Short mmCIF file of C-alpha atoms and ligand atoms in Angstrom, two decimals:
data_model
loop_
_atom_site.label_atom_id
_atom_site.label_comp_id
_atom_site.label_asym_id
_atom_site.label_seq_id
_atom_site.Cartn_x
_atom_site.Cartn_y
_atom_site.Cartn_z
CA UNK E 28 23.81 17.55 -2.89
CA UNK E 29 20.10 17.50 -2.01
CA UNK E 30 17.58 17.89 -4.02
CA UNK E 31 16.17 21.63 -3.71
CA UNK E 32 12.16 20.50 -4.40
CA UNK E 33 10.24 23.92 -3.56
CA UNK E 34 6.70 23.64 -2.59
CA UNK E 35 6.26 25.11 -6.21
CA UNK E 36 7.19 21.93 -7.65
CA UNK E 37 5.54 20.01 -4.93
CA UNK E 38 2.30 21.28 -5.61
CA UNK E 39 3.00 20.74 -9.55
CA UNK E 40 0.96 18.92 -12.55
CA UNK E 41 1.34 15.14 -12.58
CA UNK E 42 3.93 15.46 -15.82
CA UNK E 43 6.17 18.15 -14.49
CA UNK E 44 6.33 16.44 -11.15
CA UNK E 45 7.43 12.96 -13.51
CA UNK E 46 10.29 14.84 -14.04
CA UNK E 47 11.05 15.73 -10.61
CA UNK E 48 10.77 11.91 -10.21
CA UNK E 49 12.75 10.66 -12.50
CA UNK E 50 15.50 12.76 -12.14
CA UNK E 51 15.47 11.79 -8.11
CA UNK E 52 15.11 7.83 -8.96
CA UNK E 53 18.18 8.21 -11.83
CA UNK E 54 20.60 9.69 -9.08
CA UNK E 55 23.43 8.01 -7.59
CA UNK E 56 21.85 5.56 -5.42
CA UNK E 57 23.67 6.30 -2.38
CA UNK E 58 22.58 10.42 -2.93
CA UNK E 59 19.48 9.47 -3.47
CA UNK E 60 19.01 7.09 0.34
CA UNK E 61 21.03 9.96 1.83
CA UNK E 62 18.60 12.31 0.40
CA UNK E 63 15.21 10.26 1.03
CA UNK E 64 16.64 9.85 4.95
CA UNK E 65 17.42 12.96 5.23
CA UNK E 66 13.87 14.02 4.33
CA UNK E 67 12.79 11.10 6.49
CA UNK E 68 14.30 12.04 9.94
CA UNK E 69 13.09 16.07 9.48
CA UNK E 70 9.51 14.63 9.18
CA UNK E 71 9.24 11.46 10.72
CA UNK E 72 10.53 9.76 14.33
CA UNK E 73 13.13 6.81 13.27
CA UNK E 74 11.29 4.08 15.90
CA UNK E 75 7.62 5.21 14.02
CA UNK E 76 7.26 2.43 12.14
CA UNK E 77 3.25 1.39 12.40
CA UNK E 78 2.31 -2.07 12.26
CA UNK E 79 -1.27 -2.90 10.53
CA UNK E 80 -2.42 -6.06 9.86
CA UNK E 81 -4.50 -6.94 6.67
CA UNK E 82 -7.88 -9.27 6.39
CA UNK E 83 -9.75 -10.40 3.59
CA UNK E 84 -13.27 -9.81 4.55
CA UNK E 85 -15.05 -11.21 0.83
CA UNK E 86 -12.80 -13.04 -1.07
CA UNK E 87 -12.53 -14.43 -4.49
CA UNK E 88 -15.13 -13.63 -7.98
CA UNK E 89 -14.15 -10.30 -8.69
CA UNK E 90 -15.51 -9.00 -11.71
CA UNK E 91 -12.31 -6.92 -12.15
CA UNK E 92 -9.35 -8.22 -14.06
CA UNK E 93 -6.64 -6.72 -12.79
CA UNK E 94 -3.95 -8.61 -14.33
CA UNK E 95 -2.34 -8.87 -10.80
CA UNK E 96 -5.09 -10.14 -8.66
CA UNK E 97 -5.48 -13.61 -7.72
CA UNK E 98 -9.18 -12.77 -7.00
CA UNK E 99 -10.10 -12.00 -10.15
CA UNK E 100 -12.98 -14.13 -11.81
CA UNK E 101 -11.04 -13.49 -15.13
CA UNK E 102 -7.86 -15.82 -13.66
CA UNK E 103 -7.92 -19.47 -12.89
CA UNK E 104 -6.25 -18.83 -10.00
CA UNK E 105 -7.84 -21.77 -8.01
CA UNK E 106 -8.29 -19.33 -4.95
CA UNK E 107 -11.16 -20.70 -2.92
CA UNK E 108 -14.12 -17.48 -3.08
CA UNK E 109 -15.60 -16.78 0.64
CA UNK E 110 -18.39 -14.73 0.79
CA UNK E 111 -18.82 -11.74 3.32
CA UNK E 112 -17.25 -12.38 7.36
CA UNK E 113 -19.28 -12.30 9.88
CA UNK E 114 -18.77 -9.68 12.43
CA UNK E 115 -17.71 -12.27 14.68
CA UNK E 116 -15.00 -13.42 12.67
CA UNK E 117 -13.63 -10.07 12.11
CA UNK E 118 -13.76 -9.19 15.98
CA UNK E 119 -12.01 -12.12 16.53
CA UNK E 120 -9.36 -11.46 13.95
CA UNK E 121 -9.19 -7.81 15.50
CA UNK E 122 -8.50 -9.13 19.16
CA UNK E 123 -5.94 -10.83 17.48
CA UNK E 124 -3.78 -7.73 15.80
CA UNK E 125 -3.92 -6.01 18.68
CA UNK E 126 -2.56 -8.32 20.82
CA UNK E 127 0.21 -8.95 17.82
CA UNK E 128 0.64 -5.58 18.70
CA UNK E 129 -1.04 -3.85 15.52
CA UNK E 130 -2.20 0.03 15.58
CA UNK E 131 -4.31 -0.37 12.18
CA UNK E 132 -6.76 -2.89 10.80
CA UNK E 133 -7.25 -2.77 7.02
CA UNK E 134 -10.37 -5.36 5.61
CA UNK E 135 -10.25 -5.82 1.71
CA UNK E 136 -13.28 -7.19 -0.47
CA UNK E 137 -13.09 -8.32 -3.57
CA UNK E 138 -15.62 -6.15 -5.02
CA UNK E 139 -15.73 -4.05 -8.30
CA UNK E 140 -17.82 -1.46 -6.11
CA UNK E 141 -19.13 -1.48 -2.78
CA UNK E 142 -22.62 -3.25 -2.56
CA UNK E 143 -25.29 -1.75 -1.29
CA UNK E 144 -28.04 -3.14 1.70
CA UNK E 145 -26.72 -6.03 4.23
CA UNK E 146 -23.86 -6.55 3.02
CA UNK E 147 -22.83 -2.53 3.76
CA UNK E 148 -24.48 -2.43 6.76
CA UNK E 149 -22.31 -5.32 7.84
CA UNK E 150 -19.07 -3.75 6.60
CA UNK E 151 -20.11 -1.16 8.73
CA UNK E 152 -20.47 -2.87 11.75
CA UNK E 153 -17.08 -4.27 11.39
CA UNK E 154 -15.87 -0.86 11.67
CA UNK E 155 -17.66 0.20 14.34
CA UNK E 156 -16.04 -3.00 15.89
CA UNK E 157 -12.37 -2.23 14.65
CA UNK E 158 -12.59 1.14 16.20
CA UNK E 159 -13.63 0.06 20.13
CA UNK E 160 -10.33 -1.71 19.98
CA UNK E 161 -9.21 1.63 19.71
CA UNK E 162 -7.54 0.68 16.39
CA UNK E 163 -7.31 3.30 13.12
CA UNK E 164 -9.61 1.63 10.58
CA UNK E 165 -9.32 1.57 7.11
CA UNK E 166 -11.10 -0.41 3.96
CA UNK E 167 -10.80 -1.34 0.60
CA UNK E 168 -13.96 -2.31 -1.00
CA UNK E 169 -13.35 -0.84 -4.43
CA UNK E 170 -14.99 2.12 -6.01
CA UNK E 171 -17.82 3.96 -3.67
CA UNK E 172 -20.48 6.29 -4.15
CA UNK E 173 -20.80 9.81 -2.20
CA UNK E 174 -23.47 8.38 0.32
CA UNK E 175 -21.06 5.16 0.97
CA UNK E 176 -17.85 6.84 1.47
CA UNK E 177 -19.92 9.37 4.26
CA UNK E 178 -21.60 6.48 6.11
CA UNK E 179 -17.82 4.66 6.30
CA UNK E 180 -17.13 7.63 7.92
CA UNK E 181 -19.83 8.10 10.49
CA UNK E 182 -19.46 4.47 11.36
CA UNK E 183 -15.88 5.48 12.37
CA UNK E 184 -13.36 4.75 9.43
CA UNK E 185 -10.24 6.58 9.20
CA UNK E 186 -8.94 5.41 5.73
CA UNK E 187 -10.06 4.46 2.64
CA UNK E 188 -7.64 2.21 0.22
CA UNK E 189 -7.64 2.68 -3.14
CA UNK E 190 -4.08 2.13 -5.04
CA UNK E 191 -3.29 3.60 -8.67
CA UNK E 192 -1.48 0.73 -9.05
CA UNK E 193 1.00 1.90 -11.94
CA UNK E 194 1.46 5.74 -14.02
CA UNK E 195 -1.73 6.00 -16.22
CA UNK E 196 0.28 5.42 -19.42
CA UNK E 197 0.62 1.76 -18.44
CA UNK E 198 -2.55 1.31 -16.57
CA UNK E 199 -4.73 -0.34 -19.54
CA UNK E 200 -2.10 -2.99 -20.11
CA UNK E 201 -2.79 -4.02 -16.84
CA UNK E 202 -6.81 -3.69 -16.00
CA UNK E 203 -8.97 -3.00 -19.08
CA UNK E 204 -12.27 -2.95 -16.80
CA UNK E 205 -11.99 -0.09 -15.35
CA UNK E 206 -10.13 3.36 -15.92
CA UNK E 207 -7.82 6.12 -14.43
CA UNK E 208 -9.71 8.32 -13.79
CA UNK E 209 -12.67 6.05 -11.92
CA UNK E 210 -9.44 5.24 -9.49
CA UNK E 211 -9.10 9.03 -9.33
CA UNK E 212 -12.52 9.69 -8.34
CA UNK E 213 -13.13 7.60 -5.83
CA UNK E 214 -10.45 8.46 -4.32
CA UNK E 215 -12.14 12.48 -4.64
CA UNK E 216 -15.20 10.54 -3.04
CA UNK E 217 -13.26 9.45 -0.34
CA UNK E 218 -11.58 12.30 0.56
CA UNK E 219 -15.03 14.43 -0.16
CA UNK E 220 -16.47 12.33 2.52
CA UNK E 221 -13.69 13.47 5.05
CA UNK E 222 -11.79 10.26 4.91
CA UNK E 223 -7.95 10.17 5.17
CA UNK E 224 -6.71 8.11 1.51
CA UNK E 225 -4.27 5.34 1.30
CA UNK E 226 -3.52 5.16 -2.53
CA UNK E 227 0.06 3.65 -3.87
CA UNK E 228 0.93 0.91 -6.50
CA UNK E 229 3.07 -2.29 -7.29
CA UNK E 230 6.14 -2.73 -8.44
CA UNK E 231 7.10 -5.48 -10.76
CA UNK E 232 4.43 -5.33 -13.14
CA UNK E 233 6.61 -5.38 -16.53
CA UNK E 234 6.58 -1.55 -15.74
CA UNK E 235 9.44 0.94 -16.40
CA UNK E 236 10.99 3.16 -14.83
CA UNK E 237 9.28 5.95 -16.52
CA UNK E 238 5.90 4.23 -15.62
CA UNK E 239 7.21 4.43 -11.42
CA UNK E 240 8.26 7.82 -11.57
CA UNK E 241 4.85 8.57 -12.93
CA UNK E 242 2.80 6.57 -10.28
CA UNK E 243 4.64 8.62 -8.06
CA UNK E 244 3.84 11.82 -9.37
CA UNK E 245 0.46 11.06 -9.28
CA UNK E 246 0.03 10.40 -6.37
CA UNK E 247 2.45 13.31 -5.26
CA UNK E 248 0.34 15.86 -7.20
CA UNK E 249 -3.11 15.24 -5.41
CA UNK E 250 -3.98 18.02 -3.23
CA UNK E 251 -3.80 17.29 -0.30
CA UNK E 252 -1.65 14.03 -0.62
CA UNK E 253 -2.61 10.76 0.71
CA UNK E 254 -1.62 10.34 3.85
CA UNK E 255 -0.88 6.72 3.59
CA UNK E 256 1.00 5.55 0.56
CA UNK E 257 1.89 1.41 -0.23
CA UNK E 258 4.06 0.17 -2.02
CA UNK E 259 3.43 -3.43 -3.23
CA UNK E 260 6.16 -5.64 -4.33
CA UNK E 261 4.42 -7.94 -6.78
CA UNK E 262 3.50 -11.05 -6.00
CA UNK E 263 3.44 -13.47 -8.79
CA UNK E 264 0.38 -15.47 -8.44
CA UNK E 265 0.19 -18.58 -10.92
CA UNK E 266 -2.50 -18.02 -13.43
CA UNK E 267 -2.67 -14.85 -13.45
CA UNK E 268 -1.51 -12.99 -16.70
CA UNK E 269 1.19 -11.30 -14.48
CA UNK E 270 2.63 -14.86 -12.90
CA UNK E 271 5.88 -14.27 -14.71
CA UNK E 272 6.65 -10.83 -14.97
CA UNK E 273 9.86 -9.94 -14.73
CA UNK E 274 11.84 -10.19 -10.81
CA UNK E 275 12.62 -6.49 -9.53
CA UNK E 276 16.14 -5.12 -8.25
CA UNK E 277 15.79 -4.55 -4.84
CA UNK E 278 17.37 -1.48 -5.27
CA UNK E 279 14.45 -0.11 -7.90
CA UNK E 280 12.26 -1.19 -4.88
CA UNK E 281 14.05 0.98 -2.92
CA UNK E 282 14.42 3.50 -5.70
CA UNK E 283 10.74 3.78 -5.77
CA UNK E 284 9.86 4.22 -1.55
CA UNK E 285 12.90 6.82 -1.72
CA UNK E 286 11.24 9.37 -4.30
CA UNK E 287 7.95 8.82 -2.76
CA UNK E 288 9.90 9.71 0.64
CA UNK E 289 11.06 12.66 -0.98
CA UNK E 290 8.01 14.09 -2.75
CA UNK E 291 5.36 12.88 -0.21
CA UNK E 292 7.27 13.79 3.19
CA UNK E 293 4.36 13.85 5.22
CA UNK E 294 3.24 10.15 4.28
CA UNK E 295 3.20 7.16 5.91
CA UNK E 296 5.02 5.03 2.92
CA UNK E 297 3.68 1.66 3.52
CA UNK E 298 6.45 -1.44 2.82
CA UNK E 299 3.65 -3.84 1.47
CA UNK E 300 3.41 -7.18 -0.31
CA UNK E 301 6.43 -8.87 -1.11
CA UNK E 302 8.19 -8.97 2.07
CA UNK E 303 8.70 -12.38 2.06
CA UNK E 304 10.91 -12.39 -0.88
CA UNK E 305 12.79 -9.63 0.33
CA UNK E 306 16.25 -10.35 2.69
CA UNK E 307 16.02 -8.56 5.80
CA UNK E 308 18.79 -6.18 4.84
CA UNK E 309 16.37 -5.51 1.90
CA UNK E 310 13.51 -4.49 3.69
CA UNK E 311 16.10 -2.58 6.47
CA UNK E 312 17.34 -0.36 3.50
CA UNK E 313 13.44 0.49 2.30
CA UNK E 314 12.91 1.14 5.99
CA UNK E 315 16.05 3.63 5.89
CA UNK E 316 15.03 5.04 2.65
CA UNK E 317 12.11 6.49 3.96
CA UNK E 318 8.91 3.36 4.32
CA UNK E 319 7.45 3.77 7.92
CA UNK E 320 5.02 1.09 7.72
CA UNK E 321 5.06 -2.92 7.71
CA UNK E 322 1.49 -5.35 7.51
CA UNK E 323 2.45 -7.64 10.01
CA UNK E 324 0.67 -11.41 10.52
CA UNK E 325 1.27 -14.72 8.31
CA UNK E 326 -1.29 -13.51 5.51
CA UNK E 327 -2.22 -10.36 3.22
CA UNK E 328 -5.35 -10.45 1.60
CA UNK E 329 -4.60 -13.95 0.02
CA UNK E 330 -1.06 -14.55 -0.22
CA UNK E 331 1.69 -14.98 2.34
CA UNK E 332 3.74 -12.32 4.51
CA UNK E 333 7.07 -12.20 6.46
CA UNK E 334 6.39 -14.19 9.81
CA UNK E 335 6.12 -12.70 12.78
CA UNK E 336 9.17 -14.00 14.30
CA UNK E 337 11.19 -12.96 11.58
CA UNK E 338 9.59 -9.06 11.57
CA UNK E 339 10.56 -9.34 15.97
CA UNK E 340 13.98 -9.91 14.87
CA UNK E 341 14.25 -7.48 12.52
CA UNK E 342 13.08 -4.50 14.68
CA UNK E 343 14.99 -6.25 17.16
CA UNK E 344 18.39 -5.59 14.99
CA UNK E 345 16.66 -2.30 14.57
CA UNK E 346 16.73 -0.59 18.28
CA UNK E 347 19.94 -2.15 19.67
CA UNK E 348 22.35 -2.89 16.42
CA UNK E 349 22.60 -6.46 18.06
CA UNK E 350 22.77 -8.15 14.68
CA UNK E 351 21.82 -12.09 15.32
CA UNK E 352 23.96 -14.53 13.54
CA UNK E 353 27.36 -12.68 13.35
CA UNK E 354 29.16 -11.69 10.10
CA UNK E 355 31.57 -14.78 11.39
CA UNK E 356 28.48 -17.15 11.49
CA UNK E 357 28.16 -16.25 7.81
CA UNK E 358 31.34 -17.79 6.92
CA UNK E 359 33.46 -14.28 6.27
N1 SAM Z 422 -10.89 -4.66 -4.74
C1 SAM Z 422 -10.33 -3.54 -4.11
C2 SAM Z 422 -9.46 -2.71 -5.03
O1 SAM Z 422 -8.88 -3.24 -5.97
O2 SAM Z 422 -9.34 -1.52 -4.78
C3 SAM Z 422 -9.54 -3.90 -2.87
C4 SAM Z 422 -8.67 -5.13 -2.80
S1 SAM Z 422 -7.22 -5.14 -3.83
C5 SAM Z 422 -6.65 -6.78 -3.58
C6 SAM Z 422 -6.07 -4.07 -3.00
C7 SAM Z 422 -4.74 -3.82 -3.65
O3 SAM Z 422 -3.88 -4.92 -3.43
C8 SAM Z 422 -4.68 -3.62 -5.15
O4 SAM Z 422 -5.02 -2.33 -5.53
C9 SAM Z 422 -3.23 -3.92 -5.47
O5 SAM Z 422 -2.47 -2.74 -5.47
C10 SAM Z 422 -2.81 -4.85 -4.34
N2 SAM Z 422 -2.54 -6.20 -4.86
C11 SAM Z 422 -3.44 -7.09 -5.28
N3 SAM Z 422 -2.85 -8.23 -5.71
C12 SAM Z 422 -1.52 -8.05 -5.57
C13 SAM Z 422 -0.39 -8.86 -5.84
N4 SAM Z 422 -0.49 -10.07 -6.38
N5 SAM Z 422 0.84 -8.37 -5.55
C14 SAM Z 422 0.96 -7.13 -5.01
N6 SAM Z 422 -0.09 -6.32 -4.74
C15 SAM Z 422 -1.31 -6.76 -5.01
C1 DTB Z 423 -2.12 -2.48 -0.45
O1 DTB Z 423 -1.62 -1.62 -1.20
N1 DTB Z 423 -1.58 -3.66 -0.23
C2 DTB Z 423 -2.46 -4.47 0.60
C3 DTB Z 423 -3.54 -3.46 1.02
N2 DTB Z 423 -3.24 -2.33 0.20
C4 DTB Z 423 -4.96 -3.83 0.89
C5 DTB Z 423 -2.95 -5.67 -0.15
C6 DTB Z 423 -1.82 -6.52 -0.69
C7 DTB Z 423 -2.41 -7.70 -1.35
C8 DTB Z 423 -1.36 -8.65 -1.84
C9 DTB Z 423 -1.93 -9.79 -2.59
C10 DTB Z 423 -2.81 -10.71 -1.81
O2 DTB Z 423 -2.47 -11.06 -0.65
O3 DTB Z 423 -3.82 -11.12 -2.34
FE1 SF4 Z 424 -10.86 -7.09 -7.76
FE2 SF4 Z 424 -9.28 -5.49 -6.28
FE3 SF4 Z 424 -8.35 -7.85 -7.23
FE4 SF4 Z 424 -8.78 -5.86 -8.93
S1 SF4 Z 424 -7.30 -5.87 -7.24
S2 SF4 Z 424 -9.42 -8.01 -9.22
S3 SF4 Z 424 -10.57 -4.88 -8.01
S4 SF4 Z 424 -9.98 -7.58 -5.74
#
């Protein structure tokens, strides 16, 4: 019943590897979780499940236009711009995750490209400061030269974000100021440099099936693979062109974290945005389909995340199978 994927076909094109894909998402969905777990528990410890929590370090007037983004200066999003934390006010936000019990600290900018001068040399800093809490580090300041991505890494950084968002087919319907392949490079820059890569996508962007399997392949037929891969849920932001896209099956959600499970074994498949729309059986079944990652805290970069009382419970449920609220409480 599983899936015999040789390293042949692991270590294929993008397009042959599509087809790997899709023929793993269009399974049976029970073969496909019992396959995805089954790859899970051979690579991964079941109680792994790494915490990070997320701050927006620049926010706001990005001269991208990500059709997504509620940071975009193309969107009337109404999103309040903040210019560049001080290193103060990330410490302080550090001392914070760790006592929420975080192991990573991710900072996101709204920047088409890295700047250059104080503004870098500040980023820096906050590294340097995220790493003697003995936290892993990463950023996402969007695309980076050579000389950037190497002094990240001196300063201390671990990983450098950069998602592909969607399968390249689909890509232009959803960011025209930018392309592919300038995703593709930085994340060679990043990975020149020595830095681990963090690179997934969103779901619920009008996208088909076709278009996930492809994202996935992608990202499955880098070499080496990223070592940290998100999946986003979208989350509709009101004026944006994407407010209203079309609401996801949970179960293509979990389609989607199962076949990058399966083709990217050694990843830590991140359970991103959209948590707080998802039940906690929901996120429970991405968890057993192979995700091994949750942001934790009451914000992502700008929109809202599963509180932290409700993520106790549910890990909670998770190591003793003492479900709160009994199936009698739910009127059964
Ligand atoms: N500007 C940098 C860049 O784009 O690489 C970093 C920040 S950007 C906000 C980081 C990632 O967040 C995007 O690549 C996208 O995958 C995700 N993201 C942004 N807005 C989102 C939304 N509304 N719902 C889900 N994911 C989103
Ligand atoms: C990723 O893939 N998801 C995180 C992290 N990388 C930087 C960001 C999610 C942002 C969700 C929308 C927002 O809060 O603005
Ligand atoms: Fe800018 Fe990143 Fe938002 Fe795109 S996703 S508009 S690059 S902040």
């Amino acid at each position: 019943m599983l899936s015999n994927i040789s390293n042949l076909e692991r270590a294929a094109e993008p397009s042959a590897l599509a087809q790997t894909a899709l023929r793993l998402y269009q399974k049976h969905f029970f073969d496909l979780l019992y396959e995805a777990h089954t790859v899970h528990r051979s690579f991964h410890a079941l109680e792994d499940i790494q915490r990070c929590v997320l701050l927006s370090i620049k926010t706001g007037g990005c001269a991208e236009d990500c059709g997504y983004c509620s940071q975009s200066a193309h969107h009337k999003t109404g999103l309040e711009r903040r210019p560049l934390l001080s290193v103060e006010d990330v410490r302080a936000a550090v001392t914070q995750a760790k006592e929420a019990g975080a192991q990573r600290f991710c900072m996101g900018a709204a920047w088409r490209q890295a700047p250059e001068g104080e503004q870098f040399e500040r980023v820096l800093d906050m590294v340097r400061t995220i790493k003697s809490f003995g936290l892993e580090a990463c950023t996402t300041l969007g695309m980076l030269t050579l000389a950037q991505a190497q002094q990240l890494k001196r300063a201390g950084l671990d990983a450098y974000n950069h998602n592909l968002d969607t399968s390249r087919e689909y890509y232009p319907k959803i960011v025209t100021t930018r392309t592919y392949d300038d995703r593709l490079n930085t994340l060679r820059v990043a990975r020149e440099a020595g830095l681990t890569l963090c690179s997934g996508g969103i779901i619920g962007l009008g996208e088909s099936i076709e278009d996930r399997c492809a994202m996935v392949a992608e990202l499955a037929a880098l070499d080496p693979q990223p070592e940290s891969v998100p999946i986003n849920l979208l989350m509709p932001v009101p004026g944006t062109p994407l407010e209203k896209a079309p609401d996801v099956a949970v179960t293509d959600l979990v389609r989607t974290i199962a076949v990058a499970r399966i083709l990217m074994p050694r990843s830590r498949v991140r359970l991103s945005a959209g948590r707080v729309h998802l039940s906690q059986e929901a996120q429970l079944l991405a968890l057993f389909a192979g995700a091994n990652s949750i942001f934790i805290g009451e914000k992502l970069l700008t929109t809202p995340n599963a509180a932290l009382s409700a993520d106790e419970e549910m890990f909670a449920c998770l190591a003793s199978g003492d479900v709160r609220g009994s199936v009698s409480d739910a009127g059964n």
